[in-house]
Tab-separated table of C-alpha atoms and ligand atoms in Angstrom:
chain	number	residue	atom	x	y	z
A	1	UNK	CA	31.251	57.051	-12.318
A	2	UNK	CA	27.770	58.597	-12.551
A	3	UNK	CA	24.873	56.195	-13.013
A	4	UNK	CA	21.594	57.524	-14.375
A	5	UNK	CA	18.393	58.253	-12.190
A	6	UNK	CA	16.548	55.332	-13.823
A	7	UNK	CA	18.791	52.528	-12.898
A	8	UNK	CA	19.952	54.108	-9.671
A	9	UNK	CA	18.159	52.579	-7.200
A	10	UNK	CA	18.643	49.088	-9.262
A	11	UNK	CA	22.367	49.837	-8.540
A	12	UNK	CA	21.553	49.961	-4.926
A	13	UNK	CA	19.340	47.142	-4.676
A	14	UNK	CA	21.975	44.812	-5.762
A	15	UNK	CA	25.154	46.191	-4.032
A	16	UNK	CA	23.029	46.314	-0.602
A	17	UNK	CA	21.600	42.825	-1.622
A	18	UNK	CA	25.119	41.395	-2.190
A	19	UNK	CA	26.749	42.280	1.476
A	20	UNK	CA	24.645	39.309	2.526
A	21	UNK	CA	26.404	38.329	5.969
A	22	UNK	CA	29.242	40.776	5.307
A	23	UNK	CA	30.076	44.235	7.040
A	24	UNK	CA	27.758	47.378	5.708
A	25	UNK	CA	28.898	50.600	6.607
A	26	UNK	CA	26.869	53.500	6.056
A	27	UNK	CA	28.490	57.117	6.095
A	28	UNK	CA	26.534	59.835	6.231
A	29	UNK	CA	26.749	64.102	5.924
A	30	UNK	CA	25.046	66.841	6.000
A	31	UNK	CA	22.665	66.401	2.558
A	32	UNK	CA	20.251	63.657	4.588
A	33	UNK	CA	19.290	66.250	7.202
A	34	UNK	CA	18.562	68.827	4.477
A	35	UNK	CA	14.771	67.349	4.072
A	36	UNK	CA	14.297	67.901	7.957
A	37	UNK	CA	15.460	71.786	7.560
A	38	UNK	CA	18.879	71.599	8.594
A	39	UNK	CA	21.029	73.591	6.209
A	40	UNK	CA	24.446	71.995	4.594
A	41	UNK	CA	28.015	73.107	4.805
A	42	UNK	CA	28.604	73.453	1.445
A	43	UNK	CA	25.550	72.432	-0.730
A	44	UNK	CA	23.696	73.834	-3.319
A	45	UNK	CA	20.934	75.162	-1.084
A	46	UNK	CA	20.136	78.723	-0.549
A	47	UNK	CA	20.872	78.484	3.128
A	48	UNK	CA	24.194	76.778	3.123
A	49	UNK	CA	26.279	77.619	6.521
A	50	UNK	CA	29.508	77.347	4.942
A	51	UNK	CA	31.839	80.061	5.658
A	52	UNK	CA	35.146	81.467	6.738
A	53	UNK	CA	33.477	81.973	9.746
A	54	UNK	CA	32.814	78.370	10.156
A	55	UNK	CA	36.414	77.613	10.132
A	56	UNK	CA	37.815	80.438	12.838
A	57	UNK	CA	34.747	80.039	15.277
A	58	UNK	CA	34.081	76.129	15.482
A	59	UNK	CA	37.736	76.010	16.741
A	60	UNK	CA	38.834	75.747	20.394
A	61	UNK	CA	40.985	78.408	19.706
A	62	UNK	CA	38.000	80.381	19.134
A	63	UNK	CA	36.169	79.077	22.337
A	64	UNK	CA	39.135	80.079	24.451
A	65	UNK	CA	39.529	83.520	23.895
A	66	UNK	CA	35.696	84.483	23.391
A	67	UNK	CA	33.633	81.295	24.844
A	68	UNK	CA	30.903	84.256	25.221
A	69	UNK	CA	31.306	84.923	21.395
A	70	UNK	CA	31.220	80.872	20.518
A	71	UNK	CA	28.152	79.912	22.624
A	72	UNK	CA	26.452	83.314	21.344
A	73	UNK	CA	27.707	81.865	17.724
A	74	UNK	CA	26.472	78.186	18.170
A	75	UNK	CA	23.188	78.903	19.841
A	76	UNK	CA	22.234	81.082	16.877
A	77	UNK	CA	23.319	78.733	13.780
A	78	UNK	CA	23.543	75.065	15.605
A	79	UNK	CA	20.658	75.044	18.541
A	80	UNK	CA	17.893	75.383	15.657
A	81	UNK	CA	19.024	71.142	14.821
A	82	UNK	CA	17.506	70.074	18.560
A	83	UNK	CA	14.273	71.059	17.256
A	84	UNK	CA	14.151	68.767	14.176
A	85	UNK	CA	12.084	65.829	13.501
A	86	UNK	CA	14.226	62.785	11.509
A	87	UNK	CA	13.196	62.603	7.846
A	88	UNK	CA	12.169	59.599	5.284
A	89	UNK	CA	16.665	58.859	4.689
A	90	UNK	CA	17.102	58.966	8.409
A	91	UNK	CA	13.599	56.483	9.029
A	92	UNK	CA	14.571	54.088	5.935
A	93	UNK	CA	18.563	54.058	7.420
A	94	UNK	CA	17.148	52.835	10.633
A	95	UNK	CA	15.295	49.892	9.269
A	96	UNK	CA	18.462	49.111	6.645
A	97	UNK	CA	20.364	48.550	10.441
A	98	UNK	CA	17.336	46.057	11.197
A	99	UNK	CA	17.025	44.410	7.953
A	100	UNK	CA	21.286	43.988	7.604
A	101	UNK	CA	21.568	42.323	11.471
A	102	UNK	CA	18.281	40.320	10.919
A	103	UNK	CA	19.693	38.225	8.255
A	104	UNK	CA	22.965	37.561	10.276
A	105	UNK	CA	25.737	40.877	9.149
A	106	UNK	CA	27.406	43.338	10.778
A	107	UNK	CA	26.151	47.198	10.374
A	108	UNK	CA	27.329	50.100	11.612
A	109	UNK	CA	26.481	53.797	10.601
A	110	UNK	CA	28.570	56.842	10.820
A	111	UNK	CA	27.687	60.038	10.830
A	112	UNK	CA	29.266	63.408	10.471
A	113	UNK	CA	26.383	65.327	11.548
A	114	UNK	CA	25.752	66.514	15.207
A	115	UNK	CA	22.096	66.712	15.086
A	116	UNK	CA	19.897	64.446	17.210
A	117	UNK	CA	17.947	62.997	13.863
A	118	UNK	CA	19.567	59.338	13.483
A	119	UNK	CA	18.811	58.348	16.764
A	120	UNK	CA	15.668	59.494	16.662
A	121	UNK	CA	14.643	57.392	13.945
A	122	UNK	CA	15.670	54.765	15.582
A	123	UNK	CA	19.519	54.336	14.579
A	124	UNK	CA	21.107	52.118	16.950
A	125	UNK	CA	24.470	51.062	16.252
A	126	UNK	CA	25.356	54.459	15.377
A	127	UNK	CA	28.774	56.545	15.612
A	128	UNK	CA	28.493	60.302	16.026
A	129	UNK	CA	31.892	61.293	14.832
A	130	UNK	CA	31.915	64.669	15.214
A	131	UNK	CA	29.457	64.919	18.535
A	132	UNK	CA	26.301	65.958	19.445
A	133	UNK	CA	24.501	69.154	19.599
A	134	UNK	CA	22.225	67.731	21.997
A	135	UNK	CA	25.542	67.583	24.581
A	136	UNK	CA	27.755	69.705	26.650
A	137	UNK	CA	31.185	68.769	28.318
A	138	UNK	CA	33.372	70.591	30.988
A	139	UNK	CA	36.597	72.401	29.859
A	140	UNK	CA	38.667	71.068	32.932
A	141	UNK	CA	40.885	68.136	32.432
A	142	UNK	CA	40.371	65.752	34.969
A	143	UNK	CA	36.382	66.500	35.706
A	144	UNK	CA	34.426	63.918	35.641
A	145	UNK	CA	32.332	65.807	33.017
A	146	UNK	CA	35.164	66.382	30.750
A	147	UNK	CA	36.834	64.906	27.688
A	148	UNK	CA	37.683	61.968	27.687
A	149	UNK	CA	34.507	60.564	28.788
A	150	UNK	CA	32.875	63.072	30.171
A	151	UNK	CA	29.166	65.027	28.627
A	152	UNK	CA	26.208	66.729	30.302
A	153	UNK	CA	22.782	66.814	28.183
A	154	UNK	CA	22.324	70.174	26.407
A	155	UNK	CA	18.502	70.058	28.541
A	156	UNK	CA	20.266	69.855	32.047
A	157	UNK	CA	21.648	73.838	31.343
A	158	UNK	CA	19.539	76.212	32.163
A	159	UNK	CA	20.599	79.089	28.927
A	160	UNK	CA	17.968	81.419	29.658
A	161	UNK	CA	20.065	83.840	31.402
A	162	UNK	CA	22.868	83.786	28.893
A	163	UNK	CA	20.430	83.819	25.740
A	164	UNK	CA	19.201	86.880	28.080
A	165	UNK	CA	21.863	88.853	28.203
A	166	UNK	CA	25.022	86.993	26.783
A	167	UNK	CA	27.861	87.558	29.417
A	168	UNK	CA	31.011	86.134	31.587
A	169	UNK	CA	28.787	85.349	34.405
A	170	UNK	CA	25.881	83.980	32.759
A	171	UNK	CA	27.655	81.472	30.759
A	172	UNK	CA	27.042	77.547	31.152
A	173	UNK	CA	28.860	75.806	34.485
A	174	UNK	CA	29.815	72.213	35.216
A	175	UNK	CA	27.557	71.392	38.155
A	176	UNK	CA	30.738	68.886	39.525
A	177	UNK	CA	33.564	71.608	39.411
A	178	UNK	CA	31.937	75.145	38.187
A	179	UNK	CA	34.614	74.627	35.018
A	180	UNK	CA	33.226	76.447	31.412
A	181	UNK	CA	31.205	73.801	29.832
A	182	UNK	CA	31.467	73.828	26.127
A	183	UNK	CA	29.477	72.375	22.890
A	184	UNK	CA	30.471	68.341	22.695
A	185	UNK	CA	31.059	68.766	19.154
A	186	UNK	CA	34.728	67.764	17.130
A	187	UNK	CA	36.206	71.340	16.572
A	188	UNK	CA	38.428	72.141	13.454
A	189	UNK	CA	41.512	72.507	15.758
A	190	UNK	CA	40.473	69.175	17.155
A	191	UNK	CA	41.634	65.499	16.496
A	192	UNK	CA	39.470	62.473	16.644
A	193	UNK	CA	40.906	60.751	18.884
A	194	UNK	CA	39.730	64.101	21.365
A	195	UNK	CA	36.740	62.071	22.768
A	196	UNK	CA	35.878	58.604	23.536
A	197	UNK	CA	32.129	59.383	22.033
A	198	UNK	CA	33.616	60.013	18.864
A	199	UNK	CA	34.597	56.332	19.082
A	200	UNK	CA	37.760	56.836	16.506
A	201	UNK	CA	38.822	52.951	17.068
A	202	UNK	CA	35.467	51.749	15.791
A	203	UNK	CA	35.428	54.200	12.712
A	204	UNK	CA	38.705	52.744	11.825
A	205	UNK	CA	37.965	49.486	12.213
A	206	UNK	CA	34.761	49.674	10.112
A	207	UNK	CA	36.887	51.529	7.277
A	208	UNK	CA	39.212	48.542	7.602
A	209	UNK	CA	36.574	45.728	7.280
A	210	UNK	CA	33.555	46.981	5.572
A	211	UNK	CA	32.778	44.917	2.715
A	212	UNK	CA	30.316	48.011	1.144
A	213	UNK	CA	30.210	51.017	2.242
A	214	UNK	CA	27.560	53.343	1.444
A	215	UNK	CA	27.664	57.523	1.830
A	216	UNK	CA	25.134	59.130	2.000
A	217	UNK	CA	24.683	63.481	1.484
A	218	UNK	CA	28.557	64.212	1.925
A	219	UNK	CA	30.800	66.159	-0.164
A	220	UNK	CA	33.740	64.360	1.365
A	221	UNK	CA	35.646	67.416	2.405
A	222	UNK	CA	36.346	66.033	5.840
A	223	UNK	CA	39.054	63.325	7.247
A	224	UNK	CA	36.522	60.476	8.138
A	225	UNK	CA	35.444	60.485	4.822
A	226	UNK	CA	39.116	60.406	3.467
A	227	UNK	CA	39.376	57.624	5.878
A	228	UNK	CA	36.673	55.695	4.533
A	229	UNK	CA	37.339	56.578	0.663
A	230	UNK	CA	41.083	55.535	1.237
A	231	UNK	CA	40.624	52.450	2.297
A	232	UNK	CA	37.704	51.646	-0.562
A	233	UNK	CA	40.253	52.083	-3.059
A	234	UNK	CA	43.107	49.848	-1.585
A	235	UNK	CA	40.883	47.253	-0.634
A	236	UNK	CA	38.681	47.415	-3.998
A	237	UNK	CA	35.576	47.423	-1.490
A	238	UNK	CA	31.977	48.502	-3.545
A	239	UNK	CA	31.559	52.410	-2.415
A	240	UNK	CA	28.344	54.608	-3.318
A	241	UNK	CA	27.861	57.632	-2.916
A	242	UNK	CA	24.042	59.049	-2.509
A	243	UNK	CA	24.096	62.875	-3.713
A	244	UNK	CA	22.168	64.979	-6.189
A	245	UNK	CA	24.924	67.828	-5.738
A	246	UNK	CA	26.731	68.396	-9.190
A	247	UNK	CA	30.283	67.730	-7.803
A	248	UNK	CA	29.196	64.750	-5.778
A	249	UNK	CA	31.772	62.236	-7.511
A	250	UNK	CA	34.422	61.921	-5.118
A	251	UNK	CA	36.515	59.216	-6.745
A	252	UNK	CA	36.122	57.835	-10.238
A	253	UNK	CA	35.286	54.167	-8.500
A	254	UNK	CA	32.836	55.457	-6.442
A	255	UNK	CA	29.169	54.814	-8.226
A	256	UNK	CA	27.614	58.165	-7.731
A	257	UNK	CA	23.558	57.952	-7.053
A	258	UNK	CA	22.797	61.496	-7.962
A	259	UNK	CA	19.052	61.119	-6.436
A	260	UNK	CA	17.630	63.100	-2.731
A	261	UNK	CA	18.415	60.383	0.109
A	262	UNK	CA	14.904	60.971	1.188
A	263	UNK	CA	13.421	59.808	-2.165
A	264	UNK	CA	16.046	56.958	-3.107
A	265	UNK	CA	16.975	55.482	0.575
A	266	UNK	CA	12.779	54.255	1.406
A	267	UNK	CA	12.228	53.076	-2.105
A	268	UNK	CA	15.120	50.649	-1.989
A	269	UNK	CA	14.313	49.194	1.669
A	270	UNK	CA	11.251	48.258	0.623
A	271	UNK	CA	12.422	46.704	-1.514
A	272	UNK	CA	14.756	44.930	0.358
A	273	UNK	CA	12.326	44.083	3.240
A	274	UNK	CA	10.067	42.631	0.359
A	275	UNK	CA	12.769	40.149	-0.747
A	276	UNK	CA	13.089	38.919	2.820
A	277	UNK	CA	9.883	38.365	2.760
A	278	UNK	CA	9.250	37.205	-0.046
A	279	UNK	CA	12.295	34.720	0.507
A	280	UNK	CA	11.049	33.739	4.135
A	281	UNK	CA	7.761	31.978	2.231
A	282	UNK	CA	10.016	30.556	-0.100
A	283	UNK	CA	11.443	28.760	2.366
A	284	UNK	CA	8.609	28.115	4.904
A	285	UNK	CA	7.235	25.706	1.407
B	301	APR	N1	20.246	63.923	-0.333
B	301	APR	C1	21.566	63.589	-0.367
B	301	APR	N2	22.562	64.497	-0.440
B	301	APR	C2	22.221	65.786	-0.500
B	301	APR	C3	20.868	66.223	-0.477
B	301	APR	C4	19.857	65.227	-0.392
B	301	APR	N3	18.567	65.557	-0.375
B	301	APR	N4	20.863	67.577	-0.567
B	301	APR	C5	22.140	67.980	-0.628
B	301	APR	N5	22.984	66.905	-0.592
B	301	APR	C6	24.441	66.890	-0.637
B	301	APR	C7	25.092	68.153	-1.169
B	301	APR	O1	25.079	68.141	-2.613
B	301	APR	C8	26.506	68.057	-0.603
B	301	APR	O2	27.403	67.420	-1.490
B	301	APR	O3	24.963	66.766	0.665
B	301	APR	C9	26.322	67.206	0.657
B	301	APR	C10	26.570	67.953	1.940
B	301	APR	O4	27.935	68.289	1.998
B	301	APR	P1	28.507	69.212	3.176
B	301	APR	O5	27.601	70.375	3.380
B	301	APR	O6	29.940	69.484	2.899
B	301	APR	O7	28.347	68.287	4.499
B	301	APR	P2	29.316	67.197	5.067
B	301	APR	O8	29.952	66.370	4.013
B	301	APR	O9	28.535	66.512	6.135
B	301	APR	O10	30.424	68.079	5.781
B	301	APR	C11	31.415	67.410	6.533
B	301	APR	O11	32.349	69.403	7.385
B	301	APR	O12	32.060	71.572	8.146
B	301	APR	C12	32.257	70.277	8.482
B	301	APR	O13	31.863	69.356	10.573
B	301	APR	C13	31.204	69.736	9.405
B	301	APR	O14	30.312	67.502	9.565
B	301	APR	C14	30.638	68.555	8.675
B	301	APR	C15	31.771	68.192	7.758
């Protein structure tokens, strides 16, 4: 279902307006960073990262038998994200948390994307699903700095050497047990469930009790988002989907928004911050 520019952020007024006390989940992809100058996967910008090369070198597989190739690889596409400032979506997504807990729901946001720009804007109740860029984590099993609990900030390694010269004896070292460290980000060869930071249990349980759910700049390609979609369906739950991307309709019962996050997500939470206020004097008379 594709609903027209002029009514769109109507559409979202009223579905956001209607979780009242209820459970809103907001998804999010790649697309919202877009206006902060991250590339997407597989968007229609110019710079799109998407590749075959994606797939074989943000694997473990890949990490294991070249971790000089992979960090050489991630500091060249992925460090550039640690530099960006949040945009209007990410700002206005912040103050949708505020607005949904102040009246007395539930709110939790997901995102897909590793870069630093939701929490930066303030997100708070916020699940990074597929890990940070900001983040290392030791390769060893049983170090304290390694999955299943385990990270290092990305601004505690010294890379200087390594960006340097790239070689075996340069490359990043837990401080705890001198193990590889690696990126803390979900690999393709990876499962979910990998990382307690990916917080799998609470993604589930938010797909099984949202009462809307909202994405925002995804092209659902992923299994969170399969996750989320799935259990729309079955449990006839309102699902929108914020995308000006062509293909964007994931599901004929999803209302597509084909609008920019960053024009359509701070036009609507004014809104909605106008109601409450507008209701609060209501009441005060
Ligand atoms: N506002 C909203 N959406 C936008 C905007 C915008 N301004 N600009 C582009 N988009 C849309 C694109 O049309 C596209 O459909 O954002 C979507 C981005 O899709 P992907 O690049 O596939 O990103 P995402 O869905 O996050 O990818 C999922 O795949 O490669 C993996 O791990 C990676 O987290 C990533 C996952």
């Amino acid at each position: 279902m594709i609903e027209t520019s002029a009514s769109a952020e109507d559409r979202l007024f009223q579905a956001l307006s209607g979780v009242g006390a209820g459970y809103l989940v907001v998804v999010t992809g790649a697309g919202i960073s877009l206006a902060s100058g991250i590339p997407t996967f597989r968007g229609n910008d110019p710079d799109a990262v998407w590749s075959k090369s994606v797939m074989e070198m943000g694997t473990r597989s890949y990490f294991i038998s070249d971790p000089i190739g992979s960090w050489s690889w991630y500091l060249s596409r992925f460090d550039q994200v640690l530099e960006k400032q949040p945009n209007p979506a990410h700002t206005a997504l912040a103050r949708m948390e505020r607005w949904q807990q102040g009246r007395g729901g539930e709110f939790v946001l997901v995102t897909q994307n590793v870069d630093p720009l939701h929490e930066r804007a303030g997100s708070e109740a916020l699940v990074k699903v597929h890990g940070s860029a900001d983040r290392a984590r030791c390769i060893k099993d049983g170090c304290v700095n390694a999955a299943p609990s385990g990270s290092v900030a990305r601004d505690t390694l010294d890379l200087t050497r390594f960006m340097a010269e790239p070689s075996r004896e340069a490359l990043p070292r837990c401080t705890v047990c001198n193990g590889l460290l690696r990126q803390h980000v979900l690999w393709f060869d990876e499962y979910y469930q990998e990382h307690n930071d990916y917080q799998w249990e609470r993604v589930m349980d938010a797909a099984a009790r949202a009462d809307v759910m909202l994405f925002v700049g995804t092209s659902f390609a992923v299994g969170v988002t399969s996750l989320f979609l799935e259990s729309a369906i079955k449990r006839s739950v309102p699902a929108l989907s914020i995308d000006p991307g062509v293909d964007a309709t994931p599901h004929p019962l999803v209302l597509s928004l084909p609008e920019k996050a960053e024009e359509l997500l701070p036009g609507v939470m004014a809104r909605l911050d106008n109601q409450e206020s507008s209701d609060q004097s209501m009441s005060i008379r």
